[in-house]
Amino acid sequence: MTVLDHRDQADPGVVPGWLPGATAPRTDPVPLLPDDEPLRVLGTPAADKADPALLRELYRRLVAGRRYNQQATTLTKQGRLAVYPASTGQEACQIAAALALRSDDWLFPSYRDTLAVVARGVDPLEALTLLRGNAHTGYDPRATRTAPLCTPLATQVPHAVGLAHAARLAGDDTVALALLGDGGTSEGDFHEGLNFAAVLHAPVVFLVQNNGYAISVPLTRQSAAPTLAHKAVGYGMPGRLVDGNDAAAVHQVLTEALERARSGGGPTLVEALTYRVEAHTNADDATRYRQAEEVTAWQAHDPIRLLEDALRERDLLDDRLVAEAGEEAEAMAARMRAEFHADPDLDPMSLFAHVYAEPTQQLREQAAQLAAELAAEAEVHTR
């Protein structure tokens, strides 16, 4: 079956009231529009219907994620990490995203999505290998069904679409989930990826974590759209708007979008409204472009506090469980400290591995040059 065969099957046909032809709209836009308000579960009657086991698991992982952010930030200040883009304040997006995936689905993270990678099952230390500067990535993407952390903005979006389309052609019901920030929606790869996804009817979901700023650029200087979720209509896919600090709501919206894609419904663009409490990275001074009052207001809408209050209201969380979650998170942080205080044993020649299946002539020349320099340095030290 060809690409065009797949597209013909997905084509909904001409909208009633229009004459046939290339100028007629292909899809009724109204069902694709996001709701006027972001979906919320916590603090609403819908919270009573949420699965208690899921809520507890979300809470446990959120607590661990917050501690992970804190410890990684400290390691960066100590020079143990080259850089760390903390996701403090937006942990609910990443944890809920990872838990919504099936084990055979694929995750395509950006550089700020370390928590999603860890929640996916990757070792907490291996998830930081790239940010430490030790290797291209510290885990096996094929084994973990998790693509490497992507530093260039939005370049993982077409990758997710390609994998999802390939899986569909192969007859698999695998779904790809691409994570990106609001800044990524201003990149060409984002637009190309969404257009291909809609045209090919690919089983892929896009989660935009709108944390307010692309480094220092506020969203109002990037987009004049009513919401980023509205951009979905221009490509012919539904847009969903969700409170990104409501872990239960994010999990619900993503689960619905993933199952829609898996059952042949095509792609979905989800915008999660959240906030980056910390600076962009350790190299950023956020006080130069935002006010402290803004940060304080968002801290009152903290994802951990929201979930803890909801759990206590339903008598699903007590002080013992809170303490256990904190102890588990602290044990992880202690392991991170111990591991990162030991100097890694690195092979500089591994720099050239896993770049191309067949190394280019330029890579071979560079590898030979480095090998010669290493041999000369070793000879000096043995004299």
mmCIF file of C-alpha atoms in Angstrom:
data_model
loop_
_atom_site.group_PDB
_atom_site.id
_atom_site.type_symbol
_atom_site.label_atom_id
_atom_site.label_comp_id
_atom_site.label_asym_id
_atom_site.label_seq_id
_atom_site.Cartn_x
_atom_site.Cartn_y
_atom_site.Cartn_z
ATOM 1 C CA MET A 1 0.000 0.000 0.000
ATOM 2 C CA THR A 2 1.393 3.406 -0.961
ATOM 3 C CA VAL A 3 1.431 6.688 0.920
ATOM 4 C CA LEU A 4 -1.321 7.992 -1.358
ATOM 5 C CA ASP A 5 -3.435 4.918 -0.691
ATOM 6 C CA HIS A 6 -3.266 5.676 3.019
ATOM 7 C CA ARG A 7 -4.159 9.314 2.461
ATOM 8 C CA ASP A 8 -7.157 8.412 0.321
ATOM 9 C CA GLN A 9 -8.501 6.223 3.107
ATOM 10 C CA ALA A 10 -8.139 9.049 5.611
ATOM 11 C CA ASP A 11 -9.644 11.716 3.341
ATOM 12 C CA PRO A 12 -12.968 12.748 4.919
ATOM 13 C CA GLY A 13 -14.270 14.021 1.594
ATOM 14 C CA VAL A 14 -15.714 17.358 0.557
ATOM 15 C CA VAL A 15 -17.477 19.374 3.243
ATOM 16 C CA PRO A 16 -21.245 19.528 2.579
ATOM 17 C CA GLY A 17 -22.325 22.713 0.823
ATOM 18 C CA TRP A 18 -19.121 23.101 -1.181
ATOM 19 C CA LEU A 19 -18.588 22.185 -4.795
ATOM 20 C CA PRO A 20 -15.969 19.490 -5.377
ATOM 21 C CA GLY A 21 -12.489 20.535 -6.400
ATOM 22 C CA ALA A 22 -9.112 21.559 -5.095
ATOM 23 C CA THR A 23 -10.428 24.808 -3.588
ATOM 24 C CA ALA A 24 -13.005 23.123 -1.355
ATOM 25 C CA PRO A 25 -12.091 22.594 2.298
ATOM 26 C CA ARG A 26 -11.057 19.050 3.072
ATOM 27 C CA THR A 27 -12.199 19.039 6.677
ATOM 28 C CA ASP A 28 -14.925 20.731 8.712
ATOM 29 C CA PRO A 29 -12.922 23.031 11.010
ATOM 30 C CA VAL A 30 -15.402 23.276 13.876
ATOM 31 C CA PRO A 31 -14.760 19.851 15.483
ATOM 32 C CA LEU A 32 -11.015 20.546 15.375
ATOM 33 C CA LEU A 33 -11.173 23.687 17.510
ATOM 34 C CA PRO A 34 -9.971 23.473 21.127
ATOM 35 C CA ASP A 35 -12.292 24.272 24.007
ATOM 36 C CA ASP A 36 -12.440 27.855 25.252
ATOM 37 C CA GLU A 37 -10.979 26.867 28.618
ATOM 38 C CA PRO A 38 -8.186 24.388 29.401
ATOM 39 C CA LEU A 39 -9.364 21.039 30.708
ATOM 40 C CA ARG A 40 -9.003 20.601 34.463
ATOM 41 C CA VAL A 41 -9.650 17.526 36.611
ATOM 42 C CA LEU A 42 -8.147 18.281 40.015
ATOM 43 C CA GLY A 43 -10.415 20.479 42.093
ATOM 44 C CA THR A 44 -13.449 19.578 39.958
ATOM 45 C CA PRO A 45 -16.108 16.841 40.318
ATOM 46 C CA ALA A 46 -14.170 14.834 37.705
ATOM 47 C CA ALA A 47 -11.421 14.239 40.270
ATOM 48 C CA ASP A 48 -13.707 11.867 42.180
ATOM 49 C CA LYS A 49 -13.764 9.545 39.174
ATOM 50 C CA ALA A 50 -9.995 9.470 38.683
ATOM 51 C CA ASP A 51 -8.200 6.186 39.367
ATOM 52 C CA PRO A 52 -6.714 6.324 42.904
ATOM 53 C CA ALA A 53 -3.738 4.145 41.955
ATOM 54 C CA LEU A 54 -2.925 6.408 39.015
ATOM 55 C CA LEU A 55 -3.163 9.540 41.169
ATOM 56 C CA ARG A 56 -0.812 8.078 43.774
ATOM 57 C CA GLU A 57 1.668 7.026 41.095
ATOM 58 C CA LEU A 58 1.546 10.480 39.549
ATOM 59 C CA TYR A 59 2.200 12.027 42.959
ATOM 60 C CA ARG A 60 5.124 9.731 43.737
ATOM 61 C CA ARG A 61 6.768 10.477 40.418
ATOM 62 C CA LEU A 62 6.116 14.209 40.661
ATOM 63 C CA VAL A 63 7.887 14.321 44.024
ATOM 64 C CA ALA A 64 10.813 12.367 42.581
ATOM 65 C CA GLY A 65 10.854 14.614 39.527
ATOM 66 C CA ARG A 66 11.020 17.778 41.609
ATOM 67 C CA ARG A 67 13.939 16.378 43.603
ATOM 68 C CA TYR A 68 15.618 15.285 40.373
ATOM 69 C CA ASN A 69 15.404 18.837 39.066
ATOM 70 C CA GLN A 70 16.845 20.223 42.286
ATOM 71 C CA GLN A 71 19.751 17.784 42.390
ATOM 72 C CA ALA A 72 20.622 18.155 38.709
ATOM 73 C CA THR A 73 20.610 21.946 39.099
ATOM 74 C CA THR A 74 22.984 21.668 42.057
ATOM 75 C CA LEU A 75 25.297 19.366 40.112
ATOM 76 C CA THR A 76 25.393 21.942 37.336
ATOM 77 C CA LYS A 77 26.418 24.674 39.765
ATOM 78 C CA GLN A 78 29.188 22.369 40.998
ATOM 79 C CA GLY A 79 30.463 21.860 37.456
ATOM 80 C CA ARG A 80 29.443 18.193 37.386
ATOM 81 C CA LEU A 81 26.940 18.844 34.586
ATOM 82 C CA ALA A 82 27.689 21.021 31.575
ATOM 83 C CA VAL A 83 24.154 22.397 31.533
ATOM 84 C CA TYR A 84 20.735 21.492 32.908
ATOM 85 C CA PRO A 85 17.437 22.944 31.690
ATOM 86 C CA ALA A 86 15.242 22.422 34.751
ATOM 87 C CA SER A 87 11.556 21.639 34.332
ATOM 88 C CA THR A 88 10.605 22.738 37.844
ATOM 89 C CA GLY A 89 6.943 23.725 37.836
ATOM 90 C CA GLN A 90 6.072 21.781 34.700
ATOM 91 C CA GLU A 91 6.787 18.271 35.974
ATOM 92 C CA ALA A 92 3.150 17.228 35.566
ATOM 93 C CA CYS A 93 3.370 17.493 31.769
ATOM 94 C CA GLN A 94 6.317 15.154 31.509
ATOM 95 C CA ILE A 95 5.320 12.592 34.125
ATOM 96 C CA ALA A 96 1.763 12.310 32.824
ATOM 97 C CA ALA A 97 3.046 12.027 29.256
ATOM 98 C CA ALA A 98 5.343 9.122 30.082
ATOM 99 C CA LEU A 99 2.668 7.255 32.048
ATOM 100 C CA ALA A 100 0.120 7.660 29.250
ATOM 101 C CA LEU A 101 2.342 5.775 26.783
ATOM 102 C CA ARG A 102 2.287 2.034 26.242
ATOM 103 C CA SER A 103 5.575 0.169 26.521
ATOM 104 C CA ASP A 104 5.743 -0.279 22.736
ATOM 105 C CA ASP A 105 5.010 3.370 21.951
ATOM 106 C CA TRP A 106 7.788 5.858 21.216
ATOM 107 C CA LEU A 107 8.727 9.048 23.038
ATOM 108 C CA PHE A 108 10.511 11.910 21.262
ATOM 109 C CA PRO A 109 11.734 14.334 23.968
ATOM 110 C CA SER A 110 13.323 17.756 23.820
ATOM 111 C CA TYR A 111 16.290 18.776 25.962
ATOM 112 C CA ARG A 112 14.022 19.856 28.869
ATOM 113 C CA ASP A 113 12.149 16.555 29.021
ATOM 114 C CA THR A 114 14.571 14.577 31.177
ATOM 115 C CA LEU A 115 11.826 13.696 33.644
ATOM 116 C CA ALA A 116 9.720 12.111 30.907
ATOM 117 C CA VAL A 117 12.720 10.032 29.864
ATOM 118 C CA VAL A 118 13.302 8.851 33.444
ATOM 119 C CA ALA A 119 9.594 8.159 33.985
ATOM 120 C CA ARG A 120 9.744 6.095 30.792
ATOM 121 C CA GLY A 121 12.142 3.745 32.592
ATOM 122 C CA VAL A 122 15.549 5.117 31.601
ATOM 123 C CA ASP A 123 18.135 5.125 34.384
ATOM 124 C CA PRO A 124 18.196 8.603 36.047
ATOM 125 C CA LEU A 125 21.950 8.881 35.522
ATOM 126 C CA GLU A 126 21.942 7.698 31.912
ATOM 127 C CA ALA A 127 19.317 10.319 31.109
ATOM 128 C CA LEU A 128 21.880 13.022 31.965
ATOM 129 C CA THR A 129 24.749 11.643 29.896
ATOM 130 C CA LEU A 130 24.165 14.076 27.020
ATOM 131 C CA LEU A 131 23.857 17.073 29.351
ATOM 132 C CA ARG A 132 27.028 15.993 31.087
ATOM 133 C CA GLY A 133 28.825 16.031 27.745
ATOM 134 C CA ASN A 134 29.930 12.399 27.907
ATOM 135 C CA ALA A 135 28.172 10.951 24.855
ATOM 136 C CA HIS A 136 25.510 11.593 22.250
ATOM 137 C CA THR A 137 23.063 9.803 24.531
ATOM 138 C CA GLY A 138 23.361 7.557 27.556
ATOM 139 C CA TYR A 139 20.665 5.020 26.754
ATOM 140 C CA ASP A 140 19.676 2.723 23.912
ATOM 141 C CA PRO A 141 16.815 4.404 22.023
ATOM 142 C CA ARG A 142 15.659 1.159 20.430
ATOM 143 C CA ALA A 143 15.537 -0.739 23.726
ATOM 144 C CA THR A 144 13.811 2.072 25.623
ATOM 145 C CA ARG A 145 11.599 3.226 22.719
ATOM 146 C CA THR A 146 12.827 6.712 23.598
ATOM 147 C CA ALA A 147 14.647 8.957 21.142
ATOM 148 C CA PRO A 148 17.717 10.896 22.356
ATOM 149 C CA LEU A 149 17.145 14.215 24.080
ATOM 150 C CA CYS A 150 16.860 16.748 21.263
ATOM 151 C CA THR A 151 18.654 20.068 21.700
ATOM 152 C CA PRO A 152 17.836 21.717 18.335
ATOM 153 C CA LEU A 153 14.292 23.051 18.627
ATOM 154 C CA ALA A 154 11.543 20.907 17.077
ATOM 155 C CA THR A 155 13.796 18.716 14.918
ATOM 156 C CA GLN A 156 12.369 15.688 16.738
ATOM 157 C CA VAL A 157 8.879 16.476 15.409
ATOM 158 C CA PRO A 158 9.421 15.189 11.837
ATOM 159 C CA HIS A 159 11.294 12.211 13.307
ATOM 160 C CA ALA A 160 8.233 11.299 15.377
ATOM 161 C CA VAL A 161 5.981 11.636 12.335
ATOM 162 C CA GLY A 162 8.266 9.463 10.234
ATOM 163 C CA LEU A 163 8.416 6.700 12.816
ATOM 164 C CA ALA A 164 4.664 6.783 13.366
ATOM 165 C CA HIS A 165 3.941 6.617 9.639
ATOM 166 C CA ALA A 166 6.429 3.774 9.192
ATOM 167 C CA ALA A 167 4.782 1.842 12.023
ATOM 168 C CA ARG A 168 1.417 2.276 10.378
ATOM 169 C CA LEU A 169 2.713 1.052 7.034
ATOM 170 C CA ALA A 170 4.140 -1.985 8.837
ATOM 171 C CA GLY A 171 0.772 -2.743 10.407
ATOM 172 C CA ASP A 172 1.846 -1.935 13.987
ATOM 173 C CA ASP A 173 -0.397 -0.005 16.359
ATOM 174 C CA THR A 174 2.536 1.936 17.790
ATOM 175 C CA VAL A 175 1.972 5.628 18.507
ATOM 176 C CA ALA A 176 4.664 8.322 18.718
ATOM 177 C CA LEU A 177 4.512 11.191 21.204
ATOM 178 C CA ALA A 178 6.613 14.281 20.505
ATOM 179 C CA LEU A 179 7.301 16.744 23.333
ATOM 180 C CA LEU A 180 8.299 20.331 22.683
ATOM 181 C CA GLY A 181 7.997 23.806 24.136
ATOM 182 C CA ASP A 182 6.196 26.913 22.949
ATOM 183 C CA GLY A 183 9.421 28.148 21.359
ATOM 184 C CA GLY A 184 9.532 25.048 19.201
ATOM 185 C CA THR A 185 6.240 26.000 17.544
ATOM 186 C CA SER A 186 8.051 28.907 15.856
ATOM 187 C CA GLU A 187 10.429 26.550 14.046
ATOM 188 C CA GLY A 188 9.935 25.255 10.502
ATOM 189 C CA ASP A 189 10.329 21.626 11.595
ATOM 190 C CA PHE A 190 7.202 21.985 13.744
ATOM 191 C CA HIS A 191 5.067 23.167 10.832
ATOM 192 C CA GLU A 192 6.468 20.628 8.388
ATOM 193 C CA GLY A 193 5.993 17.815 10.873
ATOM 194 C CA LEU A 194 2.380 18.679 11.643
ATOM 195 C CA ASN A 195 1.515 19.107 7.983
ATOM 196 C CA PHE A 196 2.971 15.717 7.071
ATOM 197 C CA ALA A 197 1.294 14.102 10.078
ATOM 198 C CA ALA A 198 -2.132 15.352 9.068
ATOM 199 C CA VAL A 199 -1.743 14.599 5.357
ATOM 200 C CA LEU A 200 -0.435 11.103 6.078
ATOM 201 C CA HIS A 201 -2.939 10.559 8.896
ATOM 202 C CA ALA A 202 0.000 9.390 11.016
ATOM 203 C CA PRO A 203 -0.555 7.963 14.517
ATOM 204 C CA VAL A 204 1.345 10.674 16.369
ATOM 205 C CA VAL A 205 0.546 13.116 19.185
ATOM 206 C CA PHE A 206 2.255 16.456 19.745
ATOM 207 C CA LEU A 207 2.451 17.856 23.276
ATOM 208 C CA VAL A 208 3.412 21.527 23.447
ATOM 209 C CA GLN A 209 4.418 22.531 26.968
ATOM 210 C CA ASN A 210 3.628 26.225 26.877
ATOM 211 C CA ASN A 211 5.693 27.508 29.809
ATOM 212 C CA GLY A 212 5.394 31.137 28.793
ATOM 213 C CA TYR A 213 8.856 31.843 27.443
ATOM 214 C CA ALA A 214 11.253 30.705 24.746
ATOM 215 C CA ILE A 215 14.329 31.592 26.803
ATOM 216 C CA SER A 216 13.537 35.317 27.214
ATOM 217 C CA VAL A 217 10.931 35.698 24.467
ATOM 218 C CA PRO A 218 7.337 35.724 25.792
ATOM 219 C CA LEU A 219 4.655 33.893 23.868
ATOM 220 C CA THR A 220 3.009 37.175 22.840
ATOM 221 C CA ARG A 221 6.094 37.954 20.746
ATOM 222 C CA GLN A 222 5.941 34.567 19.011
ATOM 223 C CA SER A 223 2.326 33.964 18.113
ATOM 224 C CA ALA A 224 -0.870 35.977 17.654
ATOM 225 C CA ALA A 225 -3.044 32.836 17.589
ATOM 226 C CA PRO A 226 -5.795 32.600 20.254
ATOM 227 C CA THR A 227 -3.888 29.611 21.657
ATOM 228 C CA LEU A 228 -1.186 27.358 20.276
ATOM 229 C CA ALA A 229 -3.794 24.585 20.198
ATOM 230 C CA HIS A 230 -5.674 26.611 17.571
ATOM 231 C CA LYS A 231 -2.769 26.066 15.182
ATOM 232 C CA ALA A 232 -3.931 22.470 14.802
ATOM 233 C CA VAL A 233 -6.914 23.552 12.703
ATOM 234 C CA GLY A 234 -4.640 24.914 9.982
ATOM 235 C CA TYR A 235 -3.194 21.459 9.459
ATOM 236 C CA GLY A 236 -6.456 19.544 9.695
ATOM 237 C CA MET A 237 -6.084 17.931 13.095
ATOM 238 C CA PRO A 238 -7.856 18.519 16.422
ATOM 239 C CA GLY A 239 -6.335 20.835 19.013
ATOM 240 C CA ARG A 240 -6.737 20.244 22.742
ATOM 241 C CA LEU A 241 -6.096 22.695 25.562
ATOM 242 C CA VAL A 242 -5.251 21.428 29.054
ATOM 243 C CA ASP A 243 -4.024 22.769 32.378
ATOM 244 C CA GLY A 244 -0.427 21.575 32.267
ATOM 245 C CA ASN A 245 -0.057 21.680 36.062
ATOM 246 C CA ASP A 246 -3.009 19.319 36.510
ATOM 247 C CA ALA A 247 -1.329 15.914 36.187
ATOM 248 C CA ALA A 248 -4.634 14.046 36.040
ATOM 249 C CA ALA A 249 -5.963 16.287 33.266
ATOM 250 C CA VAL A 250 -2.784 15.998 31.188
ATOM 251 C CA HIS A 251 -2.871 12.215 31.542
ATOM 252 C CA GLN A 252 -6.522 12.104 30.494
ATOM 253 C CA VAL A 253 -6.095 14.310 27.423
ATOM 254 C CA LEU A 254 -2.967 12.487 26.242
ATOM 255 C CA THR A 255 -4.516 9.056 26.825
ATOM 256 C CA GLU A 256 -7.500 10.045 24.689
ATOM 257 C CA ALA A 257 -5.256 11.480 21.959
ATOM 258 C CA LEU A 258 -2.995 8.430 21.938
ATOM 259 C CA GLU A 259 -5.917 6.024 21.689
ATOM 260 C CA ARG A 260 -7.459 8.130 18.942
ATOM 261 C CA ALA A 261 -4.221 7.880 16.976
ATOM 262 C CA ARG A 262 -3.897 4.166 17.695
ATOM 263 C CA SER A 263 -7.393 3.442 16.408
ATOM 264 C CA GLY A 264 -6.770 5.253 13.114
ATOM 265 C CA GLY A 265 -8.088 8.693 14.059
ATOM 266 C CA GLY A 266 -4.903 10.519 13.109
ATOM 267 C CA PRO A 267 -2.742 13.083 14.915
ATOM 268 C CA THR A 268 -3.639 15.530 17.687
ATOM 269 C CA LEU A 269 -1.970 18.715 18.896
ATOM 270 C CA VAL A 270 -2.189 19.213 22.669
ATOM 271 C CA GLU A 271 -1.211 22.477 24.337
ATOM 272 C CA ALA A 272 -0.485 22.234 28.058
ATOM 273 C CA LEU A 273 -0.488 25.570 29.880
ATOM 274 C CA THR A 274 2.281 25.465 32.473
ATOM 275 C CA TYR A 275 5.168 27.581 33.759
ATOM 276 C CA ARG A 276 8.929 27.349 33.976
ATOM 277 C CA VAL A 277 9.677 28.388 37.562
ATOM 278 C CA GLU A 278 13.455 28.217 37.217
ATOM 279 C CA ALA A 279 15.614 30.003 34.667
ATOM 280 C CA HIS A 280 15.934 28.633 31.135
ATOM 281 C CA THR A 281 19.271 27.016 32.091
ATOM 282 C CA ASN A 282 22.082 27.782 34.515
ATOM 283 C CA ALA A 283 23.394 30.273 31.928
ATOM 284 C CA ASP A 284 20.183 32.335 32.001
ATOM 285 C CA ASP A 285 19.148 35.247 34.249
ATOM 286 C CA ALA A 286 15.357 35.126 34.237
ATOM 287 C CA THR A 287 15.043 38.279 36.363
ATOM 288 C CA ARG A 288 15.963 40.312 33.287
ATOM 289 C CA TYR A 289 12.749 39.491 31.452
ATOM 290 C CA ARG A 290 10.077 38.538 33.994
ATOM 291 C CA GLN A 291 8.801 39.815 37.344
ATOM 292 C CA ALA A 292 9.048 37.947 40.642
ATOM 293 C CA GLU A 293 5.302 38.443 41.170
ATOM 294 C CA GLU A 294 4.606 36.375 38.078
ATOM 295 C CA VAL A 295 6.685 33.483 39.380
ATOM 296 C CA THR A 296 5.030 33.687 42.813
ATOM 297 C CA ALA A 297 1.564 33.552 41.271
ATOM 298 C CA TRP A 298 2.421 30.370 39.365
ATOM 299 C CA GLN A 299 4.004 28.779 42.431
ATOM 300 C CA ALA A 300 0.558 28.948 44.018
ATOM 301 C CA HIS A 301 -0.583 26.685 41.159
ATOM 302 C CA ASP A 302 2.201 24.172 41.785
ATOM 303 C CA PRO A 303 1.481 20.733 40.256
ATOM 304 C CA ILE A 304 2.607 18.812 43.354
ATOM 305 C CA ARG A 305 0.490 20.914 45.684
ATOM 306 C CA LEU A 306 -2.552 20.580 43.426
ATOM 307 C CA LEU A 307 -2.255 16.804 43.352
ATOM 308 C CA GLU A 308 -1.494 16.449 47.049
ATOM 309 C CA ASP A 309 -4.532 18.552 47.994
ATOM 310 C CA ALA A 310 -6.757 16.463 45.719
ATOM 311 C CA LEU A 311 -5.436 13.197 47.175
ATOM 312 C CA ARG A 312 -5.882 14.331 50.761
ATOM 313 C CA GLU A 313 -9.401 15.493 50.019
ATOM 314 C CA ARG A 314 -10.260 11.936 48.951
ATOM 315 C CA ASP A 315 -8.288 10.393 51.848
ATOM 316 C CA LEU A 316 -5.921 8.800 49.341
ATOM 317 C CA LEU A 317 -2.769 10.302 50.846
ATOM 318 C CA ASP A 318 -1.500 10.527 54.396
ATOM 319 C CA ASP A 319 1.698 11.701 56.065
ATOM 320 C CA ARG A 320 3.229 8.225 55.838
ATOM 321 C CA LEU A 321 2.855 8.072 52.054
ATOM 322 C CA VAL A 322 4.173 11.622 51.743
ATOM 323 C CA ALA A 323 7.227 10.643 53.775
ATOM 324 C CA GLU A 324 7.791 7.504 51.696
ATOM 325 C CA ALA A 325 7.671 9.496 48.464
ATOM 326 C CA GLY A 326 10.161 11.983 49.895
ATOM 327 C CA GLU A 327 12.533 9.243 51.076
ATOM 328 C CA GLU A 328 12.455 7.539 47.681
ATOM 329 C CA ALA A 329 13.229 10.829 45.967
ATOM 330 C CA GLU A 330 16.076 11.581 48.361
ATOM 331 C CA ALA A 331 17.605 8.144 47.793
ATOM 332 C CA MET A 332 17.651 8.863 44.065
ATOM 333 C CA ALA A 333 19.313 12.235 44.682
ATOM 334 C CA ALA A 334 21.953 10.626 46.900
ATOM 335 C CA ARG A 335 22.766 8.148 44.152
ATOM 336 C CA MET A 336 23.088 10.993 41.656
ATOM 337 C CA ARG A 337 25.543 12.816 43.942
ATOM 338 C CA ALA A 338 27.647 9.732 44.534
ATOM 339 C CA GLU A 339 27.793 8.792 40.867
ATOM 340 C CA PHE A 340 28.561 12.267 39.581
ATOM 341 C CA HIS A 341 31.375 12.889 42.052
ATOM 342 C CA ALA A 342 33.299 10.045 40.411
ATOM 343 C CA ASP A 343 35.155 10.982 37.227
ATOM 344 C CA PRO A 344 33.840 8.968 34.263
ATOM 345 C CA ASP A 345 36.117 6.750 32.204
ATOM 346 C CA LEU A 346 35.499 7.996 28.666
ATOM 347 C CA ASP A 347 36.754 6.882 25.278
ATOM 348 C CA PRO A 348 37.197 9.958 23.041
ATOM 349 C CA MET A 349 36.930 7.747 19.944
ATOM 350 C CA SER A 350 33.304 6.982 20.816
ATOM 351 C CA LEU A 351 32.567 10.479 19.554
ATOM 352 C CA PHE A 352 32.465 9.035 16.041
ATOM 353 C CA ALA A 353 30.196 6.093 16.842
ATOM 354 C CA HIS A 354 26.488 6.053 15.960
ATOM 355 C CA VAL A 355 26.705 9.111 13.705
ATOM 356 C CA TYR A 356 26.323 7.405 10.324
ATOM 357 C CA ALA A 357 25.777 3.731 9.533
ATOM 358 C CA GLU A 358 28.671 4.140 7.093
ATOM 359 C CA PRO A 359 31.096 6.865 8.284
ATOM 360 C CA THR A 360 31.728 9.626 5.785
ATOM 361 C CA GLN A 361 35.195 10.368 4.461
ATOM 362 C CA GLN A 362 35.363 13.498 6.601
ATOM 363 C CA LEU A 363 34.482 11.544 9.741
ATOM 364 C CA ARG A 364 37.097 8.924 8.958
ATOM 365 C CA GLU A 365 39.716 11.627 8.533
ATOM 366 C CA GLN A 366 38.736 13.295 11.795
ATOM 367 C CA ALA A 367 38.798 9.947 13.626
ATOM 368 C CA ALA A 368 42.260 9.192 12.271
ATOM 369 C CA GLN A 369 43.508 12.615 13.342
ATOM 370 C CA LEU A 370 42.160 12.204 16.867
ATOM 371 C CA ALA A 371 43.572 8.679 17.134
ATOM 372 C CA ALA A 372 47.013 9.994 16.173
ATOM 373 C CA GLU A 373 46.803 12.797 18.735
ATOM 374 C CA LEU A 374 45.758 10.380 21.474
ATOM 375 C CA ALA A 375 48.616 8.013 20.602
ATOM 376 C CA ALA A 376 51.116 10.865 20.706
ATOM 377 C CA GLU A 377 49.807 12.044 24.057
ATOM 378 C CA ALA A 378 49.997 8.519 25.472
ATOM 379 C CA GLU A 379 53.602 8.204 24.278
ATOM 380 C CA VAL A 380 54.531 11.428 26.085
ATOM 381 C CA HIS A 381 53.052 10.185 29.350
ATOM 382 C CA THR A 382 54.912 6.859 29.149
ATOM 383 C CA ARG A 383 58.347 8.423 28.774
#
